[in-house]
Amino acid sequence: MIPVRGFEGQNVAVLGLGRSGLSAARALQAGGAMVLAWDDNPAARDRAEAEGFTLRDLTRQGAFGDIASLVVSPGIPHLYPAPNPVIAAAWEAGVPVDNDIGLFFRSLGLSDWAGHDTPPRVIAVTGSNGKSTTSALIHHLLCAVGRESQLAGNIGRGVLDIDPPGDGGVVVLELSSYQTDLARALTPDVAVFTNLSPDHLDRHAGLGGYFAAKRRLFAEGGPDRAVIGVDEAEGRYMANQLAEGPADDRVIRVSVGRKLTGPGWQVFARKGFLAEWRKGRQVAAIDLRDITGLPGAHNHQNACAAYAALRALGAAPREIEAGLHSFAGLPHRSQTIAERDGVRFVNDSKATNVDAALKALLAFDRIRWICGGLMKEGGLAGLAPGLGHVAKAYVIGREAEGFALQLSGIEAEICTTMEVAVARAAAEAQPGEVVLLAPAAASFDQYDNFEKRGEDFAARVAALG
């Protein structure tokens, strides 16, 4: 645990008592604060009370009279589409509002690091797509090169649940826009921006607000090094804002769309090869094409970002290359779960929208595609560039017929259930083909979440024998 400092003997309110809220409450208490907890859900309040926390109804008039700070869980809106009433009341009372990420950066290393020969470091990763894979890959690579590493934030453990890092240790944080938007302290040593595409627009009042929330990770404290994906205009803008000139190697630009040139520090992937250029010359190259855990251009972008982060900490290219080959991938994200008779089975249940599913389709040459579920707004037209890779689609979900009607130009079989889809795809797949679960739809018509859907796919594949 990272005890939260600076509130000894003071009342601190915690709103939202899920994983991050309870973690924050424990860390505040460990640092000497008096925690006053609240959640609209009675069951959540009961859990907090069972742990010994004092409850206070923060919705009542005058609740903030003796409170020094309010700590808010990331799922609670603080500005758009409308401020939560409790947060609005804190504003009126002049009470500072923060979240667990802000508390983490405020408290990490305040008095514990004087005896370290090599100070610990924090790498923070944000962006729209690939955050989880990039964060997990950085963590994996650090372990592979012999560095102590902990993975936390939006993946792994809560940020305040981790152990205080040891000498030379590295904390890798995946941070969502909900987390970066509110944190009052954001001071990583290395900050990574993967890419930007529209998401959570209601919560941020549009794409500009969404990008502004991501940008705070780079603007609030200023990392020592910034790894910036520059395949979108927003990334190019941010790299330009952070760099003092063309040769400023505090900014490492990353691309999978083009070769990057110039006197600065660049890492890019083209046709499956990663290249690192610095001061106008190539210093390393890695063939990514046969790395099973990182298929497709979207994963090559993740590999470039993770490689750059490791290089920023001084790791050698060949050490990083070896670690890339041993990365198995994250569950439900382009995860190879089996190979049978020359057929590869890949679980990308996390591909819950058209953009993510398209990236999965483009990663393989000939696909038996299991798709379908609860369709999202906008239809399936965006999948068109990847349909040429599909030998046949096997459609699941309660809306299977309607989903299949939108897949023009390819053969589609209505299977409805995962059991039927896996059996049919496996029976018809030829050596060299991939049976790919990339639903392009939400899971809630048949499953509690995308993880359950991916687990069902894996179980059906395992049952094939």
Tab-separated table of C-alpha atoms in Angstrom:
chain	number	residue	atom	x	y	z
A	1	MET	CA	0.000	0.000	0.000
A	2	ILE	CA	1.054	3.595	-0.676
A	3	PRO	CA	-0.091	5.595	2.392
A	4	VAL	CA	-1.558	8.960	1.411
A	5	ARG	CA	0.354	11.824	2.991
A	6	GLY	CA	-0.618	15.362	3.821
A	7	PHE	CA	-3.964	14.808	5.554
A	8	GLU	CA	-2.860	13.636	8.999
A	9	GLY	CA	-5.663	14.260	11.502
A	10	GLN	CA	-7.942	15.821	8.862
A	11	ASN	CA	-11.332	14.667	7.599
A	12	VAL	CA	-11.237	13.446	3.984
A	13	ALA	CA	-14.446	12.401	2.219
A	14	VAL	CA	-14.474	9.515	-0.266
A	15	LEU	CA	-17.311	9.376	-2.792
A	16	GLY	CA	-17.810	6.029	-4.543
A	17	LEU	CA	-16.827	2.859	-2.731
A	18	GLY	CA	-15.881	0.483	-5.519
A	19	ARG	CA	-12.359	-0.865	-6.053
A	20	SER	CA	-10.598	2.503	-6.367
A	21	GLY	CA	-12.716	4.206	-3.702
A	22	LEU	CA	-12.089	1.609	-1.019
A	23	SER	CA	-8.424	1.485	-1.966
A	24	ALA	CA	-8.197	5.261	-1.550
A	25	ALA	CA	-10.015	5.100	1.782
A	26	ARG	CA	-7.566	2.487	3.105
A	27	ALA	CA	-4.526	4.453	1.913
A	28	LEU	CA	-5.856	7.696	3.406
A	29	GLN	CA	-6.463	5.982	6.718
A	30	ALA	CA	-2.974	4.442	6.625
A	31	GLY	CA	-1.547	7.940	6.175
A	32	GLY	CA	-3.390	9.302	9.214
A	33	ALA	CA	-6.495	10.848	7.651
A	34	MET	CA	-9.991	10.518	9.134
A	35	VAL	CA	-12.049	8.960	6.318
A	36	LEU	CA	-15.737	9.789	5.808
A	37	ALA	CA	-17.160	7.459	3.175
A	38	TRP	CA	-20.282	7.592	1.001
A	39	ASP	CA	-21.863	5.747	-1.908
A	40	ASP	CA	-25.404	5.866	-3.275
A	41	ASN	CA	-25.428	2.055	-3.226
A	42	PRO	CA	-26.408	0.685	0.223
A	43	ALA	CA	-24.446	-2.535	-0.370
A	44	ALA	CA	-21.277	-0.543	-1.049
A	45	ARG	CA	-21.856	1.465	2.137
A	46	ASP	CA	-22.298	-1.768	4.098
A	47	ARG	CA	-18.965	-3.100	2.793
A	48	ALA	CA	-17.182	0.104	3.798
A	49	GLU	CA	-18.792	0.128	7.227
A	50	ALA	CA	-17.786	-3.521	7.712
A	51	GLU	CA	-14.167	-2.424	7.170
A	52	GLY	CA	-14.551	0.131	9.934
A	53	PHE	CA	-14.975	3.293	7.874
A	54	THR	CA	-17.267	6.044	9.119
A	55	LEU	CA	-20.169	6.817	6.803
A	56	ARG	CA	-21.368	10.336	6.099
A	57	ASP	CA	-24.231	11.244	3.768
A	58	LEU	CA	-22.452	13.719	1.516
A	59	THR	CA	-25.713	14.685	-0.171
A	60	ARG	CA	-27.082	16.416	2.926
A	61	GLN	CA	-26.863	20.142	3.484
A	62	GLY	CA	-23.668	21.237	5.240
A	63	ALA	CA	-21.900	17.889	4.825
A	64	PHE	CA	-18.609	19.575	3.851
A	65	GLY	CA	-18.235	21.952	6.785
A	66	ASP	CA	-15.302	20.073	8.357
A	67	ILE	CA	-13.860	18.262	5.324
A	68	ALA	CA	-10.376	19.035	3.970
A	69	SER	CA	-10.701	17.233	0.616
A	70	LEU	CA	-13.079	15.092	-1.454
A	71	VAL	CA	-11.748	12.012	-3.272
A	72	VAL	CA	-13.926	10.809	-6.146
A	73	SER	CA	-14.043	7.470	-7.960
A	74	PRO	CA	-13.388	7.719	-11.741
A	75	GLY	CA	-16.862	6.615	-12.855
A	76	ILE	CA	-18.553	9.625	-11.220
A	77	PRO	CA	-19.012	12.617	-13.597
A	78	HIS	CA	-17.461	15.784	-12.234
A	79	LEU	CA	-18.177	18.201	-15.082
A	80	TYR	CA	-19.920	16.709	-18.132
A	81	PRO	CA	-22.632	15.847	-18.972
A	82	ALA	CA	-23.418	17.397	-15.566
A	83	PRO	CA	-21.496	17.602	-12.287
A	84	ASN	CA	-22.478	15.081	-9.653
A	85	PRO	CA	-24.410	16.995	-6.943
A	86	VAL	CA	-21.912	15.984	-4.263
A	87	ILE	CA	-19.030	17.346	-6.329
A	88	ALA	CA	-20.969	20.559	-6.966
A	89	ALA	CA	-21.518	20.888	-3.215
A	90	ALA	CA	-17.770	20.469	-2.603
A	91	TRP	CA	-17.069	23.241	-5.092
A	92	GLU	CA	-19.492	25.547	-3.297
A	93	ALA	CA	-17.823	24.778	0.028
A	94	GLY	CA	-14.365	25.418	-1.437
A	95	VAL	CA	-13.277	21.822	-0.791
A	96	PRO	CA	-10.596	20.532	-3.216
A	97	VAL	CA	-11.665	17.538	-5.323
A	98	ASP	CA	-9.166	14.850	-6.330
A	99	ASN	CA	-8.982	11.167	-7.237
A	100	ASP	CA	-6.761	8.208	-6.362
A	101	ILE	CA	-4.338	8.999	-9.192
A	102	GLY	CA	-3.736	12.472	-7.810
A	103	LEU	CA	-3.261	11.041	-4.312
A	104	PHE	CA	-0.760	8.520	-5.679
A	105	PHE	CA	1.461	11.124	-7.324
A	106	ARG	CA	1.107	13.401	-4.307
A	107	SER	CA	2.256	10.681	-1.910
A	108	LEU	CA	4.707	8.470	-3.810
A	109	GLY	CA	8.244	8.765	-2.508
A	110	LEU	CA	7.746	11.702	-0.161
A	111	SER	CA	10.060	10.278	2.466
A	112	ASP	CA	10.891	6.727	1.404
A	113	TRP	CA	13.377	7.191	-1.414
A	114	ALA	CA	16.327	8.886	0.268
A	115	GLY	CA	18.073	5.544	0.737
A	116	HIS	CA	17.660	4.339	-2.856
A	117	ASP	CA	20.783	4.223	-5.015
A	118	THR	CA	18.542	4.323	-8.105
A	119	PRO	CA	15.290	6.244	-7.587
A	120	PRO	CA	12.139	4.395	-8.650
A	121	ARG	CA	10.385	5.560	-11.799
A	122	VAL	CA	6.783	5.852	-12.978
A	123	ILE	CA	5.681	5.197	-16.575
A	124	ALA	CA	2.116	6.318	-17.286
A	125	VAL	CA	0.229	5.286	-20.434
A	126	THR	CA	-2.874	6.920	-21.886
A	127	GLY	CA	-4.615	7.165	-25.268
A	128	SER	CA	-7.726	5.718	-26.894
A	129	ASN	CA	-6.729	2.254	-28.125
A	130	GLY	CA	-3.970	-0.074	-27.004
A	131	LYS	CA	-3.479	1.369	-23.502
A	132	SER	CA	-3.894	-1.966	-21.757
A	133	THR	CA	-1.690	-3.930	-24.137
A	134	THR	CA	0.987	-1.225	-24.143
A	135	SER	CA	0.991	-0.997	-20.337
A	136	ALA	CA	1.111	-4.779	-19.903
A	137	LEU	CA	3.842	-5.026	-22.537
A	138	ILE	CA	5.979	-2.381	-20.810
A	139	HIS	CA	5.564	-4.265	-17.534
A	140	HIS	CA	6.483	-7.545	-19.228
A	141	LEU	CA	9.553	-6.028	-20.893
A	142	LEU	CA	10.767	-4.498	-17.642
A	143	CYS	CA	10.550	-7.896	-15.968
A	144	ALA	CA	12.297	-9.472	-18.957
A	145	VAL	CA	15.268	-7.102	-18.661
A	146	GLY	CA	15.509	-7.664	-14.913
A	147	ARG	CA	13.835	-4.526	-13.561
A	148	GLU	CA	11.410	-4.638	-10.644
A	149	SER	CA	8.002	-3.644	-12.020
A	150	GLN	CA	4.407	-3.252	-10.822
A	151	LEU	CA	1.369	-2.789	-13.079
A	152	ALA	CA	-1.513	-0.690	-11.779
A	153	GLY	CA	-4.198	1.895	-12.502
A	154	ASN	CA	-6.861	1.024	-15.045
A	155	ILE	CA	-5.295	-2.446	-15.296
A	156	GLY	CA	-3.904	-4.717	-12.623
A	157	ARG	CA	-4.006	-3.355	-9.081
A	158	GLY	CA	-5.343	-0.053	-7.812
A	159	VAL	CA	-2.604	2.580	-7.774
A	160	LEU	CA	-2.652	2.906	-4.002
A	161	ASP	CA	-2.706	-0.872	-3.473
A	162	ILE	CA	0.783	-1.454	-4.853
A	163	ASP	CA	3.858	-1.967	-2.704
A	164	PRO	CA	6.261	0.945	-2.294
A	165	PRO	CA	8.758	0.426	-5.154
A	166	GLY	CA	12.244	-0.714	-4.279
A	167	ASP	CA	15.615	0.485	-5.501
A	168	GLY	CA	15.355	1.060	-9.258
A	169	GLY	CA	11.780	-0.224	-9.317
A	170	VAL	CA	9.286	0.939	-11.945
A	171	VAL	CA	5.545	1.493	-11.567
A	172	VAL	CA	3.607	1.179	-14.844
A	173	LEU	CA	0.209	2.887	-14.854
A	174	GLU	CA	-2.552	2.612	-17.414
A	175	LEU	CA	-4.631	5.793	-17.102
A	176	SER	CA	-8.031	6.423	-18.666
A	177	SER	CA	-9.365	9.863	-19.542
A	178	TYR	CA	-11.621	9.623	-16.471
A	179	GLN	CA	-8.520	9.312	-14.306
A	180	THR	CA	-6.318	11.950	-15.947
A	181	ASP	CA	-9.137	14.495	-16.191
A	182	LEU	CA	-9.489	15.085	-12.446
A	183	ALA	CA	-6.135	14.201	-10.853
A	184	ARG	CA	-4.587	17.235	-9.155
A	185	ALA	CA	-1.047	15.795	-9.496
A	186	LEU	CA	0.303	14.053	-12.598
A	187	THR	CA	4.075	13.714	-12.553
A	188	PRO	CA	5.274	10.514	-14.253
A	189	ASP	CA	8.899	10.148	-15.296
A	190	VAL	CA	7.842	8.775	-18.712
A	191	ALA	CA	4.417	9.490	-20.209
A	192	VAL	CA	3.055	7.572	-23.211
A	193	PHE	CA	0.276	8.678	-25.596
A	194	THR	CA	-0.772	5.842	-27.908
A	195	ASN	CA	-3.361	7.411	-30.237
A	196	LEU	CA	-6.696	9.213	-30.294
A	197	SER	CA	-10.096	8.206	-31.647
A	198	PRO	CA	-13.580	9.319	-30.524
A	199	ASP	CA	-14.664	7.785	-27.213
A	200	HIS	CA	-16.466	8.852	-24.029
A	201	LEU	CA	-17.631	11.996	-25.805
A	202	ASP	CA	-20.620	12.606	-23.510
A	203	ARG	CA	-18.353	12.500	-20.474
A	204	HIS	CA	-15.969	15.071	-21.989
A	205	ALA	CA	-18.422	17.224	-24.000
A	206	GLY	CA	-16.882	16.246	-27.335
A	207	LEU	CA	-13.600	15.189	-28.892
A	208	GLY	CA	-11.782	18.353	-27.812
A	209	GLY	CA	-12.618	17.754	-24.164
A	210	TYR	CA	-11.625	14.115	-24.471
A	211	PHE	CA	-8.228	15.055	-25.914
A	212	ALA	CA	-7.766	17.755	-23.274
A	213	ALA	CA	-8.262	15.128	-20.559
A	214	LYS	CA	-5.547	12.948	-22.116
A	215	ARG	CA	-3.222	15.909	-22.628
A	216	ARG	CA	-3.250	16.739	-18.899
A	217	LEU	CA	-0.868	13.823	-18.297
A	218	PHE	CA	1.778	15.717	-20.275
A	219	ALA	CA	0.909	19.308	-19.332
A	220	GLU	CA	0.299	19.264	-15.570
A	221	GLY	CA	3.730	18.225	-14.333
A	222	GLY	CA	5.857	17.594	-17.379
A	223	PRO	CA	7.411	14.130	-17.721
A	224	ASP	CA	11.156	13.757	-18.202
A	225	ARG	CA	10.409	11.892	-21.430
A	226	ALA	CA	7.236	11.776	-23.535
A	227	VAL	CA	6.461	8.969	-25.987
A	228	ILE	CA	3.893	10.337	-28.444
A	229	GLY	CA	1.970	8.518	-31.165
A	230	VAL	CA	1.917	10.957	-34.078
A	231	ASP	CA	-0.396	9.196	-36.530
A	232	GLU	CA	-3.208	11.632	-35.640
A	233	ALA	CA	-3.154	15.407	-35.684
A	234	GLU	CA	-3.619	15.571	-31.927
A	235	GLY	CA	-0.434	13.588	-31.341
A	236	ARG	CA	1.545	15.746	-33.760
A	237	TYR	CA	0.220	18.860	-32.017
A	238	MET	CA	1.209	17.571	-28.596
A	239	ALA	CA	4.689	16.479	-29.712
A	240	ASN	CA	5.209	19.953	-31.163
A	241	GLN	CA	4.030	21.598	-27.942
A	242	LEU	CA	6.380	19.532	-25.782
A	243	ALA	CA	9.542	19.750	-27.894
A	244	GLU	CA	11.858	22.771	-27.771
A	245	GLY	CA	13.166	22.061	-31.265
A	246	PRO	CA	13.589	19.343	-33.935
A	247	ALA	CA	16.463	17.645	-32.074
A	248	ASP	CA	14.821	17.656	-28.616
A	249	ASP	CA	15.046	14.005	-27.629
A	250	ARG	CA	12.851	14.418	-24.574
A	251	VAL	CA	10.046	13.644	-27.040
A	252	ILE	CA	10.085	10.233	-28.749
A	253	ARG	CA	7.719	10.188	-31.722
A	254	VAL	CA	6.021	6.886	-32.626
A	255	SER	CA	4.234	5.883	-35.839
A	256	VAL	CA	2.900	2.879	-37.721
A	257	GLY	CA	1.701	4.991	-40.609
A	258	ARG	CA	4.952	6.306	-42.057
A	259	LYS	CA	8.707	6.534	-41.751
A	260	LEU	CA	9.713	9.287	-39.356
A	261	THR	CA	12.702	11.455	-40.207
A	262	GLY	CA	14.635	14.315	-38.650
A	263	PRO	CA	17.310	14.868	-36.013
A	264	GLY	CA	15.122	13.872	-33.054
A	265	TRP	CA	14.233	10.479	-31.555
A	266	GLN	CA	11.802	8.325	-33.557
A	267	VAL	CA	10.440	4.777	-33.337
A	268	PHE	CA	8.224	3.537	-36.155
A	269	ALA	CA	7.014	0.311	-37.750
A	270	ARG	CA	6.580	-0.295	-41.476
A	271	LYS	CA	5.683	-3.602	-43.140
A	272	GLY	CA	6.205	-5.429	-39.871
A	273	PHE	CA	9.642	-4.026	-38.999
A	274	LEU	CA	10.280	-1.726	-36.037
A	275	ALA	CA	13.014	0.864	-36.536
A	276	GLU	CA	14.590	3.264	-34.065
A	277	TRP	CA	16.222	6.429	-35.410
A	278	ARG	CA	18.110	8.961	-33.335
A	279	LYS	CA	20.067	12.023	-34.388
A	280	GLY	CA	19.443	11.259	-38.040
A	281	ARG	CA	20.624	7.641	-38.093
A	282	GLN	CA	19.133	4.216	-37.479
A	283	VAL	CA	20.278	2.635	-34.226
A	284	ALA	CA	18.135	-0.524	-34.061
A	285	ALA	CA	15.618	-2.656	-35.985
A	286	ILE	CA	13.333	-5.541	-34.958
A	287	ASP	CA	11.257	-7.913	-37.108
A	288	LEU	CA	7.786	-7.961	-35.497
A	289	ARG	CA	6.071	-10.190	-38.051
A	290	ASP	CA	6.487	-13.515	-36.254
A	291	ILE	CA	5.770	-12.308	-32.720
A	292	THR	CA	2.623	-14.286	-31.912
A	293	GLY	CA	1.489	-12.070	-29.045
A	294	LEU	CA	1.553	-8.877	-31.141
A	295	PRO	CA	-0.281	-9.491	-34.441
A	296	GLY	CA	-1.258	-6.669	-36.787
A	297	ALA	CA	-0.414	-3.009	-37.246
A	298	HIS	CA	-2.308	-1.913	-34.125
A	299	ASN	CA	-0.137	-4.190	-31.990
A	300	HIS	CA	2.970	-3.020	-33.821
A	301	GLN	CA	2.051	0.470	-32.648
A	302	ASN	CA	1.816	-0.877	-29.092
A	303	ALA	CA	5.217	-2.516	-29.547
A	304	CYS	CA	6.765	0.755	-30.763
A	305	ALA	CA	5.398	2.687	-27.781
A	306	ALA	CA	6.558	0.067	-25.274
A	307	TYR	CA	9.975	-0.187	-26.948
A	308	ALA	CA	10.362	3.603	-26.745
A	309	ALA	CA	9.414	3.645	-23.062
A	310	LEU	CA	12.032	0.990	-22.278
A	311	ARG	CA	14.650	2.841	-24.304
A	312	ALA	CA	13.837	5.996	-22.334
A	313	LEU	CA	14.868	4.078	-19.208
A	314	GLY	CA	18.103	2.905	-20.843
A	315	ALA	CA	17.247	-0.696	-21.773
A	316	ALA	CA	19.219	-2.185	-24.689
A	317	PRO	CA	17.431	-2.948	-27.994
A	318	ARG	CA	18.367	-6.646	-28.006
A	319	GLU	CA	17.083	-7.090	-24.444
A	320	ILE	CA	13.805	-5.509	-25.483
A	321	GLU	CA	13.585	-7.667	-28.604
A	322	ALA	CA	13.889	-10.846	-26.557
A	323	GLY	CA	11.120	-9.644	-24.261
A	324	LEU	CA	8.814	-8.888	-27.197
A	325	HIS	CA	9.083	-12.490	-28.369
A	326	SER	CA	8.062	-13.851	-24.970
A	327	PHE	CA	4.960	-11.636	-24.640
A	328	ALA	CA	1.834	-13.807	-24.736
A	329	GLY	CA	-0.656	-10.974	-25.170
A	330	LEU	CA	-3.502	-9.914	-22.904
A	331	PRO	CA	-6.589	-12.052	-22.403
A	332	HIS	CA	-9.353	-11.197	-24.896
A	333	ARG	CA	-7.093	-8.880	-26.925
A	334	SER	CA	-5.746	-10.596	-30.073
A	335	GLN	CA	-4.858	-13.517	-27.813
A	336	THR	CA	-3.831	-16.771	-29.467
A	337	ILE	CA	-5.462	-19.472	-27.371
A	338	ALA	CA	-4.827	-22.592	-29.480
A	339	GLU	CA	-3.455	-23.997	-32.718
A	340	ARG	CA	-4.967	-27.177	-34.173
A	341	ASP	CA	-4.027	-28.816	-37.469
A	342	GLY	CA	-2.525	-25.618	-38.807
A	343	VAL	CA	-5.475	-23.448	-37.725
A	344	ARG	CA	-4.907	-20.647	-35.223
A	345	PHE	CA	-7.678	-19.631	-32.766
A	346	VAL	CA	-7.565	-15.994	-31.650
A	347	ASN	CA	-9.676	-14.409	-28.902
A	348	ASP	CA	-10.264	-10.680	-29.444
A	349	SER	CA	-13.501	-10.429	-27.460
A	350	LYS	CA	-12.410	-6.909	-26.389
A	351	ALA	CA	-13.117	-5.792	-29.988
A	352	THR	CA	-16.530	-4.490	-28.966
A	353	ASN	CA	-16.768	-1.781	-31.639
A	354	VAL	CA	-16.207	-1.464	-35.372
A	355	ASP	CA	-12.831	0.290	-35.088
A	356	ALA	CA	-11.332	-2.398	-32.852
A	357	ALA	CA	-12.789	-5.242	-34.938
A	358	LEU	CA	-11.412	-3.721	-38.139
A	359	LYS	CA	-7.912	-3.667	-36.659
A	360	ALA	CA	-8.304	-7.352	-35.784
A	361	LEU	CA	-9.491	-8.228	-39.305
A	362	LEU	CA	-6.546	-6.407	-40.856
A	363	ALA	CA	-4.092	-8.341	-38.673
A	364	PHE	CA	-4.653	-11.691	-40.439
A	365	ASP	CA	-4.814	-12.790	-44.066
A	366	ARG	CA	-7.574	-15.411	-44.150
A	367	ILE	CA	-10.143	-15.471	-41.377
A	368	ARG	CA	-13.077	-17.545	-40.164
A	369	TRP	CA	-14.721	-14.687	-38.346
A	370	ILE	CA	-16.995	-15.101	-35.304
A	371	CYS	CA	-18.845	-11.841	-34.850
A	372	GLY	CA	-22.084	-10.343	-33.588
A	373	GLY	CA	-23.759	-9.306	-30.372
A	374	LEU	CA	-25.439	-6.098	-29.289
A	375	MET	CA	-24.797	-3.685	-32.153
A	376	LYS	CA	-23.676	-0.152	-31.419
A	377	GLU	CA	-24.757	3.029	-33.185
A	378	GLY	CA	-23.320	3.711	-36.620
A	379	GLY	CA	-23.736	0.284	-38.198
A	380	LEU	CA	-21.009	-1.909	-39.668
A	381	ALA	CA	-19.987	0.017	-42.793
A	382	GLY	CA	-16.631	0.850	-41.205
A	383	LEU	CA	-15.645	-2.826	-41.393
A	384	ALA	CA	-15.523	-2.772	-45.205
A	385	PRO	CA	-11.697	-2.376	-45.531
A	386	GLY	CA	-11.173	-5.619	-43.607
A	387	LEU	CA	-13.835	-7.835	-45.134
A	388	GLY	CA	-11.536	-8.946	-47.938
A	389	HIS	CA	-9.619	-10.935	-45.301
A	390	VAL	CA	-12.744	-12.892	-44.290
A	391	ALA	CA	-13.338	-16.348	-45.758
A	392	LYS	CA	-16.659	-16.603	-43.933
A	393	ALA	CA	-18.487	-14.995	-41.005
A	394	TYR	CA	-20.232	-16.964	-38.265
A	395	VAL	CA	-22.701	-14.636	-36.565
A	396	ILE	CA	-23.740	-14.963	-32.924
A	397	GLY	CA	-26.101	-12.965	-30.727
A	398	ARG	CA	-29.799	-12.291	-30.427
A	399	GLU	CA	-29.586	-9.868	-33.367
A	400	ALA	CA	-27.630	-12.317	-35.532
A	401	GLU	CA	-29.874	-11.997	-38.596
A	402	GLY	CA	-29.831	-8.204	-38.574
A	403	PHE	CA	-26.075	-8.181	-37.995
A	404	ALA	CA	-25.485	-10.580	-40.900
A	405	LEU	CA	-27.574	-8.457	-43.279
A	406	GLN	CA	-25.075	-5.610	-42.841
A	407	LEU	CA	-22.105	-7.787	-43.857
A	408	SER	CA	-22.385	-7.256	-47.590
A	409	GLY	CA	-20.053	-9.045	-49.958
A	410	ILE	CA	-19.071	-11.968	-47.712
A	411	GLU	CA	-20.668	-15.287	-46.812
A	412	ALA	CA	-22.303	-15.191	-43.385
A	413	GLU	CA	-23.872	-18.064	-41.464
A	414	ILE	CA	-26.397	-17.434	-38.682
A	415	CYS	CA	-25.129	-19.417	-35.686
A	416	THR	CA	-26.658	-17.451	-32.777
A	417	THR	CA	-24.633	-19.248	-30.073
A	418	MET	CA	-20.901	-19.431	-29.482
A	419	GLU	CA	-21.053	-23.228	-29.325
A	420	VAL	CA	-22.436	-23.489	-32.852
A	421	ALA	CA	-20.145	-20.766	-34.237
A	422	VAL	CA	-16.948	-22.353	-32.927
A	423	ALA	CA	-17.973	-25.817	-34.107
A	424	ARG	CA	-18.862	-24.606	-37.613
A	425	ALA	CA	-15.774	-22.382	-37.993
A	426	ALA	CA	-13.430	-25.117	-36.778
A	427	ALA	CA	-15.010	-27.701	-39.080
A	428	GLU	CA	-14.590	-25.513	-42.152
A	429	ALA	CA	-11.222	-23.884	-41.390
A	430	GLN	CA	-8.271	-24.857	-43.566
A	431	PRO	CA	-4.582	-24.973	-42.563
A	432	GLY	CA	-3.134	-21.462	-42.495
A	433	GLU	CA	-6.457	-19.843	-41.595
A	434	VAL	CA	-7.393	-18.077	-38.360
A	435	VAL	CA	-10.610	-18.596	-36.407
A	436	LEU	CA	-11.044	-15.108	-34.962
A	437	LEU	CA	-13.497	-13.906	-32.335
A	438	ALA	CA	-13.733	-10.150	-32.949
A	439	PRO	CA	-17.420	-9.383	-32.335
A	440	ALA	CA	-17.665	-5.698	-33.376
A	441	ALA	CA	-20.492	-5.520	-30.854
A	442	ALA	CA	-21.188	-5.416	-27.142
A	443	SER	CA	-21.680	-8.658	-25.243
A	444	PHE	CA	-24.659	-7.799	-23.065
A	445	ASP	CA	-27.293	-9.595	-25.136
A	446	GLN	CA	-25.778	-12.966	-24.137
A	447	TYR	CA	-22.986	-12.333	-21.602
A	448	ASP	CA	-22.343	-10.193	-18.527
A	449	ASN	CA	-19.239	-8.692	-20.152
A	450	PHE	CA	-16.698	-9.200	-22.928
A	451	GLU	CA	-14.507	-11.276	-20.609
A	452	LYS	CA	-17.267	-13.864	-20.156
A	453	ARG	CA	-17.758	-13.976	-23.929
A	454	GLY	CA	-14.036	-14.555	-24.483
A	455	GLU	CA	-13.953	-17.234	-21.809
A	456	ASP	CA	-16.857	-19.030	-23.505
A	457	PHE	CA	-14.989	-18.907	-26.826
A	458	ALA	CA	-11.864	-20.358	-25.210
A	459	ALA	CA	-13.873	-23.098	-23.504
A	460	ARG	CA	-15.579	-24.066	-26.788
A	461	VAL	CA	-12.211	-24.212	-28.533
A	462	ALA	CA	-10.745	-26.356	-25.763
A	463	ALA	CA	-13.718	-28.724	-26.025
A	464	LEU	CA	-12.899	-29.405	-29.692
A	465	GLY	CA	-10.248	-31.836	-28.493
